Every structure is written in C-alpha cells, then in structure tokens.
PDB file of C-alpha atoms in Angstrom:
ATOM      1  CA  UNK A1061    -199.233 -99.419 -78.388  1.00  0.00           C
ATOM      2  CA  UNK A1062    -198.648 -96.090 -77.263  1.00  0.00           C
ATOM      3  CA  UNK A1063    -199.324 -95.379 -73.201  1.00  0.00           C
ATOM      4  CA  UNK A1064    -201.499 -92.434 -74.575  1.00  0.00           C
ATOM      5  CA  UNK A1065    -203.768 -94.533 -76.459  1.00  0.00           C
ATOM      6  CA  UNK A1066    -207.211 -94.861 -75.373  1.00  0.00           C
ATOM      7  CA  UNK A1067    -208.518 -98.038 -75.084  1.00  0.00           C
ATOM      8  CA  UNK A1068    -212.404 -98.676 -74.986  1.00  0.00           C
ATOM      9  CA  UNK A1069    -213.479-100.245 -71.542  1.00  0.00           C
ATOM     10  CA  UNK A1070    -217.095-100.113 -71.783  1.00  0.00           C
ATOM     11  CA  UNK A1071    -219.828 -98.513 -74.159  1.00  0.00           C
ATOM     12  CA  UNK A1072    -223.296 -97.012 -73.085  1.00  0.00           C
ATOM     13  CA  UNK A1073    -226.093 -98.475 -74.274  1.00  0.00           C
ATOM     14  CA  UNK A1074    -228.864 -96.509 -73.001  1.00  0.00           C
ATOM     15  CA  UNK A1075    -230.627 -95.252 -69.951  1.00  0.00           C
ATOM     16  CA  UNK A1076    -231.422 -96.819 -66.983  1.00  0.00           C
ATOM     17  CA  UNK A1077    -234.711 -95.277 -64.996  1.00  0.00           C
ATOM     18  CA  UNK A1078    -235.258 -91.463 -64.827  1.00  0.00           C
ATOM     19  CA  UNK A1079    -232.219 -90.426 -62.481  1.00  0.00           C
ATOM     20  CA  UNK A1080    -229.411 -90.132 -65.121  1.00  0.00           C
ATOM     21  CA  UNK A1081    -228.029 -93.841 -64.500  1.00  0.00           C
ATOM     22  CA  UNK A1082    -226.883 -95.598 -67.838  1.00  0.00           C
ATOM     23  CA  UNK A1083    -226.631 -99.304 -68.742  1.00  0.00           C
ATOM     24  CA  UNK A1084    -223.328-100.410 -69.874  1.00  0.00           C
ATOM     25  CA  UNK A1085    -221.776-103.065 -72.244  1.00  0.00           C
ATOM     26  CA  UNK A1086    -218.707-104.055 -70.459  1.00  0.00           C
ATOM     27  CA  UNK A1087    -215.189-105.171 -71.866  1.00  0.00           C
ATOM     28  CA  UNK A1088    -212.988-105.454 -68.847  1.00  0.00           C
ATOM     29  CA  UNK A1089    -213.272-107.851 -65.661  1.00  0.00           C
ATOM     30  CA  UNK A1090    -213.284-104.784 -63.241  1.00  0.00           C
ATOM     31  CA  UNK A1091    -214.721-101.206 -64.647  1.00  0.00           C
ATOM     32  CA  UNK A1092    -215.033 -99.975 -60.525  1.00  0.00           C
ATOM     33  CA  UNK A1093    -211.122 -99.775 -60.506  1.00  0.00           C
ATOM     34  CA  UNK A1094    -211.159 -96.563 -62.784  1.00  0.00           C
ATOM     35  CA  UNK A1095    -213.036 -93.165 -62.141  1.00  0.00           C
ATOM     36  CA  UNK A1096    -212.350 -90.989 -64.873  1.00  0.00           C
ATOM     37  CA  UNK A1097    -213.261 -92.097 -68.361  1.00  0.00           C
ATOM     38  CA  UNK A1098    -212.550 -90.112 -72.104  1.00  0.00           C
ATOM     39  CA  UNK A1099    -209.769 -88.290 -70.682  1.00  0.00           C
ATOM     40  CA  UNK A1100    -211.463 -86.952 -67.645  1.00  0.00           C
ATOM     41  CA  UNK A1101    -214.979 -85.878 -69.446  1.00  0.00           C
ATOM     42  CA  UNK A1102    -216.822 -88.790 -67.368  1.00  0.00           C
ATOM     43  CA  UNK A1103    -216.588 -89.152 -63.642  1.00  0.00           C
ATOM     44  CA  UNK A1104    -217.724 -92.914 -62.445  1.00  0.00           C
ATOM     45  CA  UNK A1105    -219.633 -92.380 -59.016  1.00  0.00           C
ATOM     46  CA  UNK A1106    -221.103 -95.899 -58.881  1.00  0.00           C
ATOM     47  CA  UNK A1107    -221.371 -99.022 -60.890  1.00  0.00           C
ATOM     48  CA  UNK A1108    -223.254-102.384 -60.091  1.00  0.00           C
ATOM     49  CA  UNK A1109    -224.325-105.400 -62.145  1.00  0.00           C
ATOM     50  CA  UNK A1110    -226.945-105.466 -64.540  1.00  0.00           C
ATOM     51  CA  UNK A1111    -229.459-107.834 -66.999  1.00  0.00           C
ATOM     52  CA  UNK A1112    -226.791-107.333 -69.605  1.00  0.00           C
ATOM     53  CA  UNK A1113    -223.820-105.679 -68.242  1.00  0.00           C
ATOM     54  CA  UNK A1114    -223.782-103.149 -65.910  1.00  0.00           C
ATOM     55  CA  UNK A1115    -225.488 -99.915 -64.790  1.00  0.00           C
ATOM     56  CA  UNK A1116    -223.657 -96.601 -63.782  1.00  0.00           C
ATOM     57  CA  UNK A1117    -223.854 -93.412 -62.688  1.00  0.00           C
ATOM     58  CA  UNK A1118    -221.761 -90.582 -63.671  1.00  0.00           C
ATOM     59  CA  UNK A1119    -221.222 -87.208 -61.928  1.00  0.00           C
ATOM     60  CA  UNK A1120    -221.792 -85.373 -65.309  1.00  0.00           C
ATOM     61  CA  UNK A1121    -225.083 -87.111 -66.089  1.00  0.00           C
ATOM     62  CA  UNK A1122    -228.254 -85.599 -64.345  1.00  0.00           C
ATOM     63  CA  UNK A1123    -231.238 -87.262 -65.572  1.00  0.00           C
ATOM     64  CA  UNK A1124    -232.967 -89.652 -68.082  1.00  0.00           C
ATOM     65  CA  UNK A1125    -232.504 -87.160 -71.363  1.00  0.00           C
ATOM     66  CA  UNK A1126    -228.396 -86.802 -70.521  1.00  0.00           C
ATOM     67  CA  UNK A1127    -228.146 -90.205 -70.072  1.00  0.00           C
ATOM     68  CA  UNK A1128    -229.976 -90.860 -73.120  1.00  0.00           C
ATOM     69  CA  UNK A1129    -227.981 -88.701 -75.177  1.00  0.00           C
ATOM     70  CA  UNK A1130    -224.601 -90.688 -74.420  1.00  0.00           C
ATOM     71  CA  UNK A1131    -226.247 -93.857 -75.839  1.00  0.00           C
ATOM     72  CA  UNK A1132    -223.644 -95.407 -78.135  1.00  0.00           C
ATOM     73  CA  UNK A1133    -220.452 -93.315 -76.020  1.00  0.00           C
ATOM     74  CA  UNK A1134    -217.466 -95.249 -75.646  1.00  0.00           C
ATOM     75  CA  UNK A1135    -215.631 -95.129 -72.109  1.00  0.00           C
ATOM     76  CA  UNK A1136    -211.934 -94.986 -72.783  1.00  0.00           C
ATOM     77  CA  UNK A1137    -208.926 -94.710 -70.550  1.00  0.00           C
ATOM     78  CA  UNK A1138    -205.001 -94.535 -71.609  1.00  0.00           C
ATOM     79  CA  UNK A1139    -203.002 -97.610 -72.089  1.00  0.00           C
ATOM     80  CA  UNK A1140    -200.896 -96.784 -69.312  1.00  0.00           C
ATOM     81  CA  UNK A1141    -204.120 -96.075 -67.073  1.00  0.00           C
ATOM     82  CA  UNK A1142    -204.526-100.013 -67.149  1.00  0.00           C
ATOM     83  CA  UNK A1143    -203.116-102.648 -64.429  1.00  0.00           C
ATOM     84  CA  UNK A1144    -199.767-104.243 -65.091  1.00  0.00           C
ATOM     85  CA  UNK A1145    -199.625-107.863 -67.000  1.00  0.00           C
ATOM     86  CA  UNK A1146    -198.971-110.963 -65.610  1.00  0.00           C
ATOM     87  CA  UNK A1147    -196.769-113.568 -67.214  1.00  0.00           C
ATOM     88  CA  UNK A1148    -198.651-115.127 -70.231  1.00  0.00           C
ATOM     89  CA  UNK A1149    -201.523-112.330 -69.949  1.00  0.00           C
ATOM     90  CA  UNK A1150    -202.667-109.838 -72.725  1.00  0.00           C
ATOM     91  CA  UNK A1151    -205.003-107.187 -73.310  1.00  0.00           C
ATOM     92  CA  UNK A1152    -207.164-107.458 -76.460  1.00  0.00           C
ATOM     93  CA  UNK A1153    -206.220-104.213 -77.512  1.00  0.00           C
ATOM     94  CA  UNK A1154    -202.504-105.206 -77.517  1.00  0.00           C
ATOM     95  CA  UNK A1155    -203.100-107.979 -79.895  1.00  0.00           C
ATOM     96  CA  UNK A1156    -205.579-106.476 -82.429  1.00  0.00           C
ATOM     97  CA  UNK A1157    -204.063-105.532 -85.592  1.00  0.00           C
ATOM     98  CA  UNK A1158    -200.550-107.749 -84.891  1.00  0.00           C
ATOM     99  CA  UNK A1159    -199.073-109.559 -87.837  1.00  0.00           C
ATOM    100  CA  UNK A1160    -199.827-113.132 -87.978  1.00  0.00           C
ATOM    101  CA  UNK A1161    -196.850-115.580 -88.847  1.00  0.00           C
ATOM    102  CA  UNK A1162    -195.907-119.197 -88.885  1.00  0.00           C
ATOM    103  CA  UNK A1163    -192.918-120.599 -86.889  1.00  0.00           C
ATOM    104  CA  UNK A1164    -190.540-120.577 -89.652  1.00  0.00           C
ATOM    105  CA  UNK A1165    -191.430-116.477 -89.790  1.00  0.00           C
ATOM    106  CA  UNK A1166    -193.718-116.805 -92.962  1.00  0.00           C
ATOM    107  CA  UNK A1167    -196.320-114.130 -92.960  1.00  0.00           C
ATOM    108  CA  UNK A1168    -199.795-115.518 -92.797  1.00  0.00           C
ATOM    109  CA  UNK A1169    -202.058-112.188 -92.169  1.00  0.00           C
ATOM    110  CA  UNK A1170    -203.356-110.213 -89.609  1.00  0.00           C
ATOM    111  CA  UNK A1171    -205.166-110.197 -86.104  1.00  0.00           C
ATOM    112  CA  UNK A1172    -208.454-108.901 -87.026  1.00  0.00           C
ATOM    113  CA  UNK A1173    -210.732-110.218 -83.911  1.00  0.00           C
ATOM    114  CA  UNK A1174    -211.014-111.803 -80.652  1.00  0.00           C
ATOM    115  CA  UNK A1175    -214.005-113.920 -79.358  1.00  0.00           C
ATOM    116  CA  UNK A1176    -214.830-115.916 -76.535  1.00  0.00           C
ATOM    117  CA  UNK A1177    -217.532-118.503 -76.414  1.00  0.00           C
ATOM    118  CA  UNK A1178    -216.815-119.606 -73.033  1.00  0.00           C
ATOM    119  CA  UNK A1179    -213.852-121.807 -73.125  1.00  0.00           C
ATOM    120  CA  UNK A1180    -211.150-119.084 -73.742  1.00  0.00           C
ATOM    121  CA  UNK A1181    -210.182-116.437 -76.596  1.00  0.00           C
ATOM    122  CA  UNK A1182    -210.369-117.576 -80.038  1.00  0.00           C
ATOM    123  CA  UNK A1183    -208.482-115.284 -82.299  1.00  0.00           C
ATOM    124  CA  UNK A1184    -209.432-114.544 -85.916  1.00  0.00           C
ATOM    125  CA  UNK A1185    -206.655-114.210 -88.444  1.00  0.00           C
ATOM    126  CA  UNK A1186    -207.453-112.230 -91.666  1.00  0.00           C
ATOM    127  CA  UNK A1187    -204.929-113.837 -94.795  1.00  0.00           C
ATOM    128  CA  UNK A1188    -204.039-111.328 -97.285  1.00  0.00           C
ATOM    129  CA  UNK A1189    -206.710-113.120 -99.815  1.00  0.00           C
ATOM    130  CA  UNK A1190    -209.441-111.423 -97.193  1.00  0.00           C
ATOM    131  CA  UNK A1191    -210.048-115.354 -96.155  1.00  0.00           C
ATOM    132  CA  UNK A1192    -210.087-115.686 -92.115  1.00  0.00           C
ATOM    133  CA  UNK A1193    -209.386-118.431 -90.118  1.00  0.00           C
ATOM    134  CA  UNK A1194    -209.679-119.007 -86.149  1.00  0.00           C
ATOM    135  CA  UNK A1195    -207.196-120.559 -83.556  1.00  0.00           C
ATOM    136  CA  UNK A1196    -207.825-120.544 -79.818  1.00  0.00           C
ATOM    137  CA  UNK A1197    -205.628-118.387 -77.750  1.00  0.00           C
ATOM    138  CA  UNK A1198    -203.576-120.960 -75.980  1.00  0.00           C
ATOM    139  CA  UNK A1199    -199.424-121.834 -75.842  1.00  0.00           C
ATOM    140  CA  UNK A1200    -199.825-124.764 -78.156  1.00  0.00           C
ATOM    141  CA  UNK A1201    -201.782-122.762 -81.009  1.00  0.00           C
ATOM    142  CA  UNK A1202    -199.777-119.513 -80.500  1.00  0.00           C
ATOM    143  CA  UNK A1203    -196.711-120.187 -79.123  1.00  0.00           C
ATOM    144  CA  UNK A1204    -195.458-116.746 -78.859  1.00  0.00           C
ATOM    145  CA  UNK A1205    -196.406-112.999 -79.529  1.00  0.00           C
ATOM    146  CA  UNK A1206    -194.826-109.883 -78.701  1.00  0.00           C
ATOM    147  CA  UNK A1207    -195.640-106.194 -79.562  1.00  0.00           C
ATOM    148  CA  UNK A1208    -195.594-106.359 -83.413  1.00  0.00           C
ATOM    149  CA  UNK A1209    -195.839-110.321 -84.277  1.00  0.00           C
ATOM    150  CA  UNK A1210    -198.093-113.350 -83.348  1.00  0.00           C
ATOM    151  CA  UNK A1211    -196.774-116.749 -83.991  1.00  0.00           C
ATOM    152  CA  UNK A1212    -198.963-119.114 -84.782  1.00  0.00           C
ATOM    153  CA  UNK A1213    -197.920-122.703 -84.765  1.00  0.00           C
ATOM    154  CA  UNK A1214    -197.205-125.066 -87.292  1.00  0.00           C
ATOM    155  CA  UNK A1215    -201.094-127.293 -88.269  1.00  0.00           C
ATOM    156  CA  UNK A1216    -203.052-124.399 -87.363  1.00  0.00           C
ATOM    157  CA  UNK A1217    -203.266-121.905 -89.606  1.00  0.00           C
ATOM    158  CA  UNK A1218    -203.858-125.007 -92.669  1.00  0.00           C
TER     159      UNK A1218
END
C-alpha cells in the first residue's frame, strides 16, 4: 500500500449531546494517538469510550447540527502516519485485496474481508467463481504473506 493512501480508522455514526460531540465506530486500538484526520480537515480535541464505540470532540465542530452533518464521515490518516508494525503484525488495510495462492503458488482468489468474532481475525477469500470461504489468520492456515500475496496452507482452501 502506498504511504499516502488514506486508511480509515473510524466513522462518525451520529451526534452526542448538544455541544458538538460525535459518536464514533472505531476500527483502531488507540484513536487518541492521532490528532489530525482527513488531511487536517478535522482536529481531535478529545476522545473517550462510549456505549458502542467512542465519543469524540473535534475543534471544527461547534454544535449538534454540525456534528449531525458529519454522520457517515470516515476519519482517515495516511498509511505512513500509522505506527510501525512488529513481527507477524499487519494492518487490515494492507491485507484487503491481496491475491491468495496455495503453497504451490496456484491462484486461489482475492482477500475480500476480515472479521473478528472474538478468537482472532478470520479472513475471507473470494474465488474467481465468486464463491467465498474463510480461514483463520493464524500461521498454520496462512504461513506467509507479503505486500502482494497471501499464502493459504494446503488443506485450508478445500
């Protein structure tokens, strides 16, 4: 992924209260590590846990009407603004769209989704015939991946 590619960290799902705070659905572990979103259009003043996500205040949002007008707005940063990854770590944005291949290099499909049902990430692969299957994102199922390809271990793509 190019370093200047926008990566969505949260989406505004509505207003909270009357003073301009917004409710967020958050896709990151720590949203407070960033202060500027959407190329500097929104400046984060504060963020705290909410009932189904987080509650945030932005410097540019003064009242409920302005907050409500932002419903559906994705909060993005560029890929190079994200913290570096440790060994075996990945950003979902880096995996989406990767080609999936077998251990022998045969094309299987494309990674189209990533879910987490509580026990770790599960990736969804779409085959060329549009059928889909899911595989846990664990070393025994996905032994290797890089910037272009994801290898699915034998026995996991049947």
